[in-house]
CSV table of C-alpha atoms in Angstrom, one decimal:
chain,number,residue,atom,x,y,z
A,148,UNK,CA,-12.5,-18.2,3.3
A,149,UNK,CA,-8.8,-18.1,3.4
A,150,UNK,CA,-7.1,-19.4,6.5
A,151,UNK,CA,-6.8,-17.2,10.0
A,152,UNK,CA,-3.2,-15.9,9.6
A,153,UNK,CA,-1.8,-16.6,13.1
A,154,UNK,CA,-0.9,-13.2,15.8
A,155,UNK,CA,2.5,-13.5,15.2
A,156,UNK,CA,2.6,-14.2,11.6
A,157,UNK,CA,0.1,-11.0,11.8
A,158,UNK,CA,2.7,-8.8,14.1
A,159,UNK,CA,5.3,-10.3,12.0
A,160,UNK,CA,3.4,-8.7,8.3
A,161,UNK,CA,3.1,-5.0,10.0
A,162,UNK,CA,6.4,-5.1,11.6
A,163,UNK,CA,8.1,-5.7,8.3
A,164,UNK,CA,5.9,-3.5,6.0
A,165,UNK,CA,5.8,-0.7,8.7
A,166,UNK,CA,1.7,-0.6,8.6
A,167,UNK,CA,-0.7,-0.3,10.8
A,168,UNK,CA,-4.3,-1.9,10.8
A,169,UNK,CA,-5.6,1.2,9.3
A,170,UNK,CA,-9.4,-1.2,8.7
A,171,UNK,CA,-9.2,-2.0,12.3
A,172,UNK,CA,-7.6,0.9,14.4
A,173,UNK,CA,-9.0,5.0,14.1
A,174,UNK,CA,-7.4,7.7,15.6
A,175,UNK,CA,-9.6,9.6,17.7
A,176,UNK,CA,-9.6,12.9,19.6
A,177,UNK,CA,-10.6,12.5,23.1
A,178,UNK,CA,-9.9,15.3,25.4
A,179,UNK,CA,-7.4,17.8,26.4
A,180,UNK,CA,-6.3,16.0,29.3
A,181,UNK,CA,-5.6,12.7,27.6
A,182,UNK,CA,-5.1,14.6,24.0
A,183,UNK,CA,-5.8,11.4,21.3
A,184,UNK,CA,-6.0,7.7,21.6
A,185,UNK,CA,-6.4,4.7,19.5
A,186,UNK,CA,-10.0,3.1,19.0
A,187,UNK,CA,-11.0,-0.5,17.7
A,188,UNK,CA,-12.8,0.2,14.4
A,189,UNK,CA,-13.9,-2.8,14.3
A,190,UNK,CA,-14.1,-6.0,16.8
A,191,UNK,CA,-10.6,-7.8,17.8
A,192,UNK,CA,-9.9,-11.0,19.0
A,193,UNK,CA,-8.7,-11.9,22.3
A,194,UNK,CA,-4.9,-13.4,21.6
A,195,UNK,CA,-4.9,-11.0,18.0
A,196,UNK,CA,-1.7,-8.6,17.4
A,197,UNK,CA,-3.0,-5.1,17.5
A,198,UNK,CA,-0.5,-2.6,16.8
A,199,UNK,CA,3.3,-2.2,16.6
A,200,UNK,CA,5.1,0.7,19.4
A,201,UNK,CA,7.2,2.3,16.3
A,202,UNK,CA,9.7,4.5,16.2
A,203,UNK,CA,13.8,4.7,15.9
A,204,UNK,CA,15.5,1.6,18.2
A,205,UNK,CA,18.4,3.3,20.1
A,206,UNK,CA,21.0,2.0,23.0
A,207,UNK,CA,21.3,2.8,26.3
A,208,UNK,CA,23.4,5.8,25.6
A,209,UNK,CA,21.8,7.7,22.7
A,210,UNK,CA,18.5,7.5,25.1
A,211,UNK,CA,20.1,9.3,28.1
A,212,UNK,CA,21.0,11.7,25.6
A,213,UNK,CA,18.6,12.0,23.7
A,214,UNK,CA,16.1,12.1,27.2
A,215,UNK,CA,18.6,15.2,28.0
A,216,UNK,CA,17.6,17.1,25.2
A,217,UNK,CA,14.1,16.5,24.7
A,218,UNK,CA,11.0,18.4,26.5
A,219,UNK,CA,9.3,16.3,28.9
A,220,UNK,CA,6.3,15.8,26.4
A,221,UNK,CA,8.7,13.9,24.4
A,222,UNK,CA,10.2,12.0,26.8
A,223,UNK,CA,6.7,10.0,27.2
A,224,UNK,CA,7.3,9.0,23.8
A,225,UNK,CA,10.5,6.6,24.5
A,226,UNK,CA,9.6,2.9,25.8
A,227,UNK,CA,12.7,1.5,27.5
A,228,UNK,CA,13.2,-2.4,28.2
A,229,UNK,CA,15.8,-4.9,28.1
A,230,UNK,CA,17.2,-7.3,25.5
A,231,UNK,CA,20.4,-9.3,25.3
A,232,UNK,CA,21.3,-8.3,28.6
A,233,UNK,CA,21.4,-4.9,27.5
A,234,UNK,CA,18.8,-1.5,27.7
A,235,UNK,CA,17.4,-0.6,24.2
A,236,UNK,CA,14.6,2.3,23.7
A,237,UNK,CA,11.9,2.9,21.0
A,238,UNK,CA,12.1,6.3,20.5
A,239,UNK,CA,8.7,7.3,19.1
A,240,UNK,CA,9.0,11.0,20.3
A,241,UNK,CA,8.6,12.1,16.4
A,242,UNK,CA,5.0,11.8,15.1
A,243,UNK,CA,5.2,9.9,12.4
A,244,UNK,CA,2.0,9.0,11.7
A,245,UNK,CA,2.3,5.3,13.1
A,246,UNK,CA,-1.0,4.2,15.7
A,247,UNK,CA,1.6,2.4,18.4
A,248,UNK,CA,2.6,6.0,19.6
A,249,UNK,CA,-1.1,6.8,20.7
A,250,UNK,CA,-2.0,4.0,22.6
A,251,UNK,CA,-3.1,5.3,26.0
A,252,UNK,CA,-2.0,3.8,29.9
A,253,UNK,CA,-4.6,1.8,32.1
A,254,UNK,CA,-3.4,0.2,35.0
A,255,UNK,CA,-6.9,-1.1,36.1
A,256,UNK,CA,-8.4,-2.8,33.3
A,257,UNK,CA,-5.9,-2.8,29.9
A,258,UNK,CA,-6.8,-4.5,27.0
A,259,UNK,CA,-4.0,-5.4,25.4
A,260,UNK,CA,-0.7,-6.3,26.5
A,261,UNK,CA,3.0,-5.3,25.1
A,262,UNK,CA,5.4,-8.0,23.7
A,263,UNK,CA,8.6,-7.9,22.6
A,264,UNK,CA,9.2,-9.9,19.1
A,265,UNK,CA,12.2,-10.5,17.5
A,266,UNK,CA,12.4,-10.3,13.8
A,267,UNK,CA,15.8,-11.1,11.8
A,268,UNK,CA,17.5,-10.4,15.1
A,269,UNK,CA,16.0,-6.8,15.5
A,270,UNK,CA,13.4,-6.4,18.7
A,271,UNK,CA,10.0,-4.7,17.8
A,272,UNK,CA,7.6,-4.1,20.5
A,273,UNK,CA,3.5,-5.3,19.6
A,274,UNK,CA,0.4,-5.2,21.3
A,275,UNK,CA,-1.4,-8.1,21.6
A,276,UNK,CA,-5.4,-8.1,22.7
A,277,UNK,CA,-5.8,-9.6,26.4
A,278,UNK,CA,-9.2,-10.1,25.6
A,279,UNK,CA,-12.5,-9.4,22.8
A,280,UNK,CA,-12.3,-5.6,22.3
A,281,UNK,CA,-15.4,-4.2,20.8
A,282,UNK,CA,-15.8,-1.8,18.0
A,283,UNK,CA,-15.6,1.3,19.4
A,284,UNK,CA,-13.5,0.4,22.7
A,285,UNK,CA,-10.1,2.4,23.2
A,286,UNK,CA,-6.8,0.5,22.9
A,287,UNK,CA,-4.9,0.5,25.9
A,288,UNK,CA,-2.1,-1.3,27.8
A,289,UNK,CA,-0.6,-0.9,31.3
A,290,UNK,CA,2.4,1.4,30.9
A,291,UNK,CA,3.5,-0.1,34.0
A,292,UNK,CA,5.8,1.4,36.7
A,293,UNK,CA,4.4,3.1,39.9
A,294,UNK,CA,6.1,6.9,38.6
A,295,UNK,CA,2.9,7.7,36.6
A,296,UNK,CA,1.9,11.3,37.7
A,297,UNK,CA,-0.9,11.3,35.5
A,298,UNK,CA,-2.9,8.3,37.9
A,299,UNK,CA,-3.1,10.4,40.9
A,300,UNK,CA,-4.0,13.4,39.0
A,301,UNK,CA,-7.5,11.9,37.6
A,302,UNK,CA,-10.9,12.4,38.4
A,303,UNK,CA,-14.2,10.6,38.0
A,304,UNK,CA,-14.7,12.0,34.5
A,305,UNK,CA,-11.1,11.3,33.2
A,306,UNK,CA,-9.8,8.1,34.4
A,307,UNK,CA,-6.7,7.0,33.1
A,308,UNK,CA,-5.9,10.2,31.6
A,309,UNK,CA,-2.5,12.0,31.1
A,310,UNK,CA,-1.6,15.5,30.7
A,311,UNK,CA,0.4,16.2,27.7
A,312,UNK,CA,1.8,19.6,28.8
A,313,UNK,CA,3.2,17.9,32.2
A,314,UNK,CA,6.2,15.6,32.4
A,315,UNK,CA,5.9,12.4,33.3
A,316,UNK,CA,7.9,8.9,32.7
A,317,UNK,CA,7.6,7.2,29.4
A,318,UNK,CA,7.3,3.2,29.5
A,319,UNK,CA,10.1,1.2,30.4
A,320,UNK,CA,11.5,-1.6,32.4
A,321,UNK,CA,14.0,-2.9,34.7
A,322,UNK,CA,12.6,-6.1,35.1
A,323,UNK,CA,14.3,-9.2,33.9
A,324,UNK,CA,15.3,-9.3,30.2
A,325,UNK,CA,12.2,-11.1,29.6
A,326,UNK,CA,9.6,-8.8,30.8
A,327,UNK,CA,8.1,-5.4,29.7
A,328,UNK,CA,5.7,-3.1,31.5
A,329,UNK,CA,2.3,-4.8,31.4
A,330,UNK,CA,-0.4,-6.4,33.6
A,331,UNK,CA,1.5,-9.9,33.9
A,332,UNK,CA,4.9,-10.2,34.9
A,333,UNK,CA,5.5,-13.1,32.5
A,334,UNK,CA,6.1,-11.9,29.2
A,335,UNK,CA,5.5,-14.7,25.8
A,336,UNK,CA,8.7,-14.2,23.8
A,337,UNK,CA,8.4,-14.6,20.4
A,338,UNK,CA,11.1,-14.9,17.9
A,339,UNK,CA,11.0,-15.4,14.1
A,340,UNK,CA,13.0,-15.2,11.0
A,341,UNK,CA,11.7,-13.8,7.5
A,342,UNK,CA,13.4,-15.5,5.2
């Protein structure tokens, strides 16, 4: 059996191939509330890189502009955080097939957690399981914030669920330049080189 390739060395493999774990993630339809959402197709491992949040890396700028333009359905699609000392956004508005896009919020009980890695001096954002997922569980993450229209608007039978015909905030931060929307303030910054 070869050796267990390490969660970043993993995260590091997708991010620079621009693949997602297409034996271990499905795409699945779940309602027309929360539209789709990403499903373990097979067990992950508590610590293990999950998926990569794809999509075009823009400043500051080009997001407000962009954000000016778009419909709000697209809006939800740009993660904002800091890096440098400076705001960056991951515009994943345009469906490009990739699984990060489709990861849903839950603010109660995530399983997976959003990290920022840094790869030949470029930031890519990767979830990371906070604990076992089983085959068959969603993927989700805490999209953080207290601007999440979609929480108050749930009932019993769909917790956790978003709209997509009605605006609402995408992910982001304005926490220090270490930390990103998720359940724990502390964020494990990773940086690598691929030589």
């Amino acid at each position: 059996m070869p050796p267990r390739v390490s969660p970043l060395k993993d995260a590091i493999q997708h991010v620079v191939s621009k693949t997602d774990k297409t034996y271990k993630l499905e795409v699945k339809y779940i309602n027309a509330v929360k539209g789709r959402g990403l499903f373990a197709a097979s067990s992950i491992c508590k610590g293990e890189f999950v998926v990569e949040y794809r999509g075009d890396l823009i400043n500051d700028a080009e997001s407000q502009r962009r954000r000016s333009l778009y419909h709000p359905s697209c809006v939800a699609f740009m993660f904002a955080f800091k890096w440098r000392g400076k705001m960056w956004c991951i515009d994943a508005s345009r469906d490009d097939g990739s699984f990060g896009r489709l990861v849903n919020d839950d603010h109660r009980h995530p399983n997976c957690k959003m990290k920022r890695i840094d790869v030949n001096g470029i930031p890519h954002l990767c979830l990371f399981a906070l604990n076992d997922i089983k085959e068959g569980q969603e993927i989700t993450y805490d999209y953080g914030g207290e601007d999440c229209p979609w929480r108050t608007q749930m009932t019993t039978s769909t917790a956790n669920a978003r709209s997509a015909d009605e605006p609402h905030p995408s992910p982001q931060s304005d926490a220090e330049e270490d930390d990103l929307p998720g359940p724990s303030s502390t964020l494990q910054k990773m940086t690598t080189s691929t030589a």
